[in-house]
mmCIF file of C-alpha atoms in Angstrom:
data_model
loop_
_atom_site.group_PDB
_atom_site.id
_atom_site.type_symbol
_atom_site.label_atom_id
_atom_site.label_comp_id
_atom_site.label_asym_id
_atom_site.label_seq_id
_atom_site.Cartn_x
_atom_site.Cartn_y
_atom_site.Cartn_z
ATOM 1 C CA MET A 1 -99.367 60.602 170.446
ATOM 2 C CA PRO A 2 -102.167 58.845 168.407
ATOM 3 C CA ALA A 3 -101.348 54.383 167.589
ATOM 4 C CA ALA A 4 -100.516 53.652 163.764
ATOM 5 C CA THR A 5 -104.379 52.718 163.124
ATOM 6 C CA ASP A 6 -105.517 56.349 164.077
ATOM 7 C CA TRP A 7 -102.828 57.380 161.569
ATOM 8 C CA THR A 8 -103.519 59.265 158.226
ATOM 9 C CA GLU A 9 -103.501 57.072 155.061
ATOM 10 C CA ARG A 10 -100.817 59.724 154.404
ATOM 11 C CA SER A 11 -99.037 58.924 157.269
ATOM 12 C CA ARG A 12 -99.589 55.444 156.767
ATOM 13 C CA GLU A 13 -97.910 55.488 153.014
ATOM 14 C CA LEU A 14 -95.388 57.358 154.116
ATOM 15 C CA ALA A 15 -94.429 54.823 157.040
ATOM 16 C CA ARG A 16 -94.670 51.853 154.547
ATOM 17 C CA LEU A 17 -92.152 53.867 152.218
ATOM 18 C CA LEU A 18 -89.644 54.756 154.728
ATOM 19 C CA ALA A 19 -90.272 50.625 155.679
ATOM 20 C CA ARG A 20 -89.462 50.296 152.249
ATOM 21 C CA ALA A 21 -86.373 52.458 151.863
ATOM 22 C CA GLY A 22 -84.733 50.566 155.158
ATOM 23 C CA LEU A 23 -84.068 47.725 152.951
ATOM 24 C CA GLY A 24 -82.517 49.464 149.883
ATOM 25 C CA ASP A 25 -85.291 50.255 147.597
ATOM 26 C CA ARG A 26 -84.764 53.572 145.706
ATOM 27 C CA ALA A 27 -87.895 53.568 144.301
ATOM 28 C CA ALA A 28 -89.425 53.856 147.369
ATOM 29 C CA PHE A 29 -86.208 56.319 148.478
ATOM 30 C CA ALA A 30 -87.507 58.204 145.329
ATOM 31 C CA THR A 31 -91.480 58.622 146.190
ATOM 32 C CA LEU A 32 -90.189 59.135 149.711
ATOM 33 C CA TYR A 33 -88.882 62.446 148.305
ATOM 34 C CA GLU A 34 -91.329 63.371 146.355
ATOM 35 C CA ARG A 35 -93.881 63.378 149.255
ATOM 36 C CA THR A 36 -92.046 65.635 151.726
ATOM 37 C CA SER A 37 -89.054 67.279 150.581
ATOM 38 C CA ALA A 38 -91.387 70.343 149.929
ATOM 39 C CA HIS A 39 -92.274 70.579 153.211
ATOM 40 C CA LEU A 40 -89.173 69.856 155.068
ATOM 41 C CA PHE A 41 -87.371 72.474 153.031
ATOM 42 C CA ALA A 42 -89.904 74.532 153.990
ATOM 43 C CA VAL A 43 -89.044 73.429 157.794
ATOM 44 C CA ILE A 44 -85.214 74.309 157.216
ATOM 45 C CA LEU A 45 -85.735 77.609 155.175
ATOM 46 C CA ARG A 46 -87.816 78.826 158.435
ATOM 47 C CA ILE A 47 -84.041 78.037 160.490
ATOM 48 C CA GLN A 48 -81.726 78.462 157.718
ATOM 49 C CA ARG A 49 -82.620 81.856 155.377
ATOM 50 C CA ASP A 50 -79.574 81.362 152.419
ATOM 51 C CA ARG A 51 -81.546 79.359 150.013
ATOM 52 C CA ALA A 52 -78.233 77.780 148.831
ATOM 53 C CA GLN A 53 -77.454 76.412 152.622
ATOM 54 C CA ALA A 54 -80.712 75.291 152.693
ATOM 55 C CA GLU A 55 -80.706 73.174 149.687
ATOM 56 C CA ASP A 56 -77.448 71.508 150.729
ATOM 57 C CA ILE A 57 -78.858 70.914 154.264
ATOM 58 C CA LEU A 58 -82.065 69.851 152.451
ATOM 59 C CA GLN A 59 -79.593 66.796 151.005
ATOM 60 C CA GLU A 60 -78.163 65.649 153.778
ATOM 61 C CA VAL A 61 -81.559 65.449 155.264
ATOM 62 C CA TYR A 62 -81.951 63.090 152.888
ATOM 63 C CA VAL A 63 -78.769 61.288 153.200
ATOM 64 C CA ASN A 64 -79.232 60.861 156.924
ATOM 65 C CA VAL A 65 -83.043 59.445 155.716
ATOM 66 C CA TRP A 66 -81.799 56.805 153.920
ATOM 67 C CA ARG A 67 -78.906 55.246 156.498
ATOM 68 C CA SER A 68 -81.272 55.971 159.258
ATOM 69 C CA ALA A 69 -84.712 54.671 157.462
ATOM 70 C CA GLN A 70 -84.522 50.833 159.073
ATOM 71 C CA SER A 71 -84.465 53.036 162.970
ATOM 72 C CA PHE A 72 -87.454 54.851 162.291
ATOM 73 C CA ASP A 73 -90.170 53.365 164.977
ATOM 74 C CA ALA A 74 -93.499 53.921 164.451
ATOM 75 C CA ALA A 75 -94.682 53.881 168.559
ATOM 76 C CA GLN A 76 -92.122 56.868 168.824
ATOM 77 C CA SER A 77 -93.227 59.047 166.055
ATOM 78 C CA GLN A 78 -95.236 59.358 163.109
ATOM 79 C CA PRO A 79 -92.903 59.531 160.135
ATOM 80 C CA LEU A 80 -93.507 63.195 159.031
ATOM 81 C CA THR A 81 -92.571 64.039 162.621
ATOM 82 C CA TRP A 82 -89.014 62.502 162.940
ATOM 83 C CA LEU A 83 -88.094 63.880 159.080
ATOM 84 C CA THR A 84 -89.060 66.861 160.595
ATOM 85 C CA SER A 85 -87.080 66.548 163.503
ATOM 86 C CA ILE A 86 -83.888 65.698 161.259
ATOM 87 C CA ALA A 87 -84.639 68.265 159.312
ATOM 88 C CA ARG A 88 -84.813 70.572 162.109
ATOM 89 C CA ASN A 89 -82.093 69.284 163.604
ATOM 90 C CA ARG A 90 -79.265 69.289 160.343
ATOM 91 C CA ALA A 91 -80.777 73.470 159.882
ATOM 92 C CA ILE A 92 -79.564 74.041 163.650
ATOM 93 C CA ASP A 93 -76.527 72.346 163.514
ATOM 94 C CA SER A 94 -75.854 74.725 160.282
ATOM 95 C CA LEU A 95 -76.380 77.462 162.150
ATOM 96 C CA ARG A 96 -73.389 77.043 164.858
ATOM 97 C CA ARG A 97 -71.258 75.930 162.766
ATOM 98 C CA ALA A 98 -71.344 79.319 160.506
ATOM 99 C CA GLN A 99 -71.066 80.678 164.260
ATOM 100 C CA THR A 100 -68.166 78.840 164.718
ATOM 101 C CA GLN A 101 -66.180 79.786 161.751
ATOM 102 C CA PRO A 102 -65.037 82.603 160.278
ATOM 103 C CA GLN A 103 -66.979 85.301 158.252
ATOM 104 C CA ILE A 104 -65.574 85.932 155.112
ATOM 105 C CA GLN A 105 -66.237 88.998 152.616
ATOM 106 C CA ALA A 106 -67.613 87.952 148.930
ATOM 107 C CA ALA A 107 -65.581 89.767 146.847
ATOM 108 C CA PRO A 108 -67.130 91.875 144.741
ATOM 109 C CA THR A 109 -68.999 90.583 141.060
ATOM 110 C CA SER A 110 -67.738 90.821 137.362
ATOM 111 C CA GLY A 111 -69.700 88.882 135.866
ATOM 112 C CA GLY A 112 -67.437 86.347 135.170
ATOM 113 C CA ASP A 113 -67.782 81.762 135.783
ATOM 114 C CA ASP A 114 -68.735 82.267 139.788
ATOM 115 C CA GLU A 115 -71.880 84.947 139.130
ATOM 116 C CA GLN A 116 -73.102 82.672 136.877
ATOM 117 C CA GLU A 117 -73.019 79.406 138.405
ATOM 118 C CA ALA A 118 -74.526 81.579 141.267
ATOM 119 C CA ASP A 119 -77.988 82.767 138.822
ATOM 120 C CA VAL A 120 -77.840 78.704 137.317
ATOM 121 C CA TYR A 121 -78.325 77.867 140.997
ATOM 122 C CA GLU A 122 -80.949 80.103 141.940
ATOM 123 C CA GLN A 123 -82.968 79.299 138.817
ATOM 124 C CA VAL A 124 -82.499 75.373 139.560
ATOM 125 C CA ALA A 125 -84.095 76.124 142.770
ATOM 126 C CA ASP A 126 -87.270 76.357 141.605
ATOM 127 C CA ASP A 127 -90.878 74.378 142.800
ATOM 128 C CA GLY A 128 -90.354 72.383 139.683
ATOM 129 C CA ASP A 129 -89.393 68.485 139.840
ATOM 130 C CA GLY A 130 -86.246 67.831 141.919
ATOM 131 C CA PRO A 131 -83.574 65.136 139.670
ATOM 132 C CA MET A 132 -84.953 62.606 142.766
ATOM 133 C CA GLN A 133 -88.664 63.380 141.658
ATOM 134 C CA LEU A 134 -87.586 62.766 137.578
ATOM 135 C CA LEU A 135 -85.691 59.562 139.167
ATOM 136 C CA SER A 136 -88.701 58.041 140.523
ATOM 137 C CA ARG A 137 -91.080 58.725 137.218
ATOM 138 C CA ALA A 138 -88.549 57.336 134.723
ATOM 139 C CA SER A 139 -89.683 54.797 132.819
ATOM 140 C CA ASP A 140 -85.925 53.316 131.752
ATOM 141 C CA ALA A 141 -83.348 52.980 133.781
ATOM 142 C CA ARG A 142 -81.009 53.209 130.755
ATOM 143 C CA ALA A 143 -82.434 56.771 130.876
ATOM 144 C CA LEU A 144 -80.329 57.735 133.558
ATOM 145 C CA ALA A 145 -76.980 55.762 132.968
ATOM 146 C CA ARG A 146 -76.827 57.486 129.548
ATOM 147 C CA CYS A 147 -77.396 60.902 132.149
ATOM 148 C CA MET A 148 -74.531 60.186 134.063
ATOM 149 C CA GLN A 149 -72.444 59.359 131.177
ATOM 150 C CA GLU A 150 -73.039 62.875 130.175
ATOM 151 C CA LEU A 151 -71.247 63.861 133.460
ATOM 152 C CA SER A 152 -67.963 64.933 134.327
ATOM 153 C CA ALA A 153 -65.735 62.069 135.940
ATOM 154 C CA ALA A 154 -66.194 63.738 139.171
ATOM 155 C CA GLN A 155 -69.204 64.964 138.950
ATOM 156 C CA ARG A 156 -70.099 61.070 138.335
ATOM 157 C CA GLN A 157 -68.253 59.753 141.113
ATOM 158 C CA SER A 158 -69.800 63.018 143.696
ATOM 159 C CA VAL A 159 -72.993 62.134 143.406
ATOM 160 C CA ALA A 160 -72.717 58.094 143.256
ATOM 161 C CA LEU A 161 -70.705 58.463 146.429
ATOM 162 C CA ALA A 162 -73.621 61.170 147.484
ATOM 163 C CA PHE A 163 -77.006 59.505 146.923
ATOM 164 C CA PHE A 164 -75.951 56.040 146.143
ATOM 165 C CA ASP A 165 -73.541 55.676 148.882
ATOM 166 C CA GLY A 166 -75.278 57.877 151.103
ATOM 167 C CA LEU A 167 -72.176 59.941 152.070
ATOM 168 C CA SER A 168 -72.177 63.396 153.587
ATOM 169 C CA HIS A 169 -70.568 65.950 151.230
ATOM 170 C CA ALA A 170 -67.678 66.053 154.325
ATOM 171 C CA GLU A 171 -67.937 62.546 153.282
ATOM 172 C CA VAL A 172 -67.394 62.657 149.820
ATOM 173 C CA ALA A 173 -64.606 65.484 150.248
ATOM 174 C CA GLU A 174 -62.728 63.367 152.389
ATOM 175 C CA GLN A 175 -62.672 60.104 150.432
ATOM 176 C CA MET A 176 -62.285 62.033 147.226
ATOM 177 C CA ARG A 177 -59.267 64.125 148.726
ATOM 178 C CA GLN A 178 -60.806 67.558 147.640
ATOM 179 C CA PRO A 179 -62.160 70.673 149.137
ATOM 180 C CA LEU A 180 -65.223 70.680 150.691
ATOM 181 C CA GLY A 181 -66.256 73.503 148.602
ATOM 182 C CA THR A 182 -65.368 71.879 145.434
ATOM 183 C CA VAL A 183 -67.083 68.889 146.230
ATOM 184 C CA LYS A 184 -70.983 71.181 146.602
ATOM 185 C CA SER A 185 -69.704 72.741 143.639
ATOM 186 C CA TRP A 186 -69.873 69.142 141.632
ATOM 187 C CA VAL A 187 -72.471 68.159 143.182
ATOM 188 C CA ARG A 188 -74.648 70.733 142.313
ATOM 189 C CA ARG A 189 -73.851 70.845 138.951
ATOM 190 C CA ALA A 190 -73.899 67.583 138.738
ATOM 191 C CA LEU A 191 -77.550 67.579 139.572
ATOM 192 C CA MET A 192 -78.469 71.028 137.502
ATOM 193 C CA ALA A 193 -77.385 68.576 134.553
ATOM 194 C CA LEU A 194 -79.189 65.692 135.301
ATOM 195 C CA LYS A 195 -82.553 67.527 135.953
ATOM 196 C CA GLY A 196 -82.366 68.445 132.558
ATOM 197 C CA CYS A 197 -81.292 65.510 130.970
ATOM 198 C CA LEU A 198 -84.083 63.597 133.166
ATOM 199 C CA GLU A 199 -86.917 66.255 132.132
ATOM 200 C CA SER A 200 -85.880 65.515 128.433
ATOM 201 C CA ALA A 201 -85.802 61.610 129.243
ATOM 202 C CA VAL A 202 -89.164 61.750 131.127
ATOM 203 C CA GLN A 203 -90.908 63.574 128.255
ATOM 204 C CA ARG A 204 -89.321 61.200 126.013
ATOM 205 C CA ASP A 205 -91.260 58.852 128.247
ATOM 206 C CA ALA A 206 -94.679 60.383 127.629
ATOM 207 C CA GLN A 207 -94.419 60.884 124.006
ATOM 208 C CA GLY A 208 -93.609 57.423 123.396
ATOM 209 C CA SER A 209 -96.787 56.342 125.344
ATOM 210 C CA ALA A 210 -99.520 58.092 123.861
#
């Protein structure tokens, strides 16, 4: 493996971001997400073809990265190799879990709320900026606080536990004493709402500085 001194500038930057994230630097973590999430999502999708499941796995990957960034060892691997390994292992684990669970046949859709919600999730899973990227670009931290206040109490708590306390979906469900599917729905809806709210905040920031 090439020595760290032989790394590309991108690898050195990712190593710096990982080191800062390991010290609890959320801005560095948000930048790390922005720099690597597209690559890791592609890795996950090659293994887990279900896009919604892949999005869940991607979130779990970054929760894991946030919690274990201090364990990254530049002497053992390059940053993107380390991140890719985490993403690949999570995706493979998700397939193994699915194989051990009973298969449930979905009921025919009738145009109700569940169908509309699924359509919305597909629209949210686009190539634009996600909540973490928007957060890293928001110049006013109060914007996030305002956006969080627009969420329901359950959504605020689930997002706070998942992203700020670094808990997995299963751990959030256990702490909130709610079904796992309910917690995933809360987090997805919250991220969708935060994305729209933070996009507006970033646009206002850009207009104000123009």
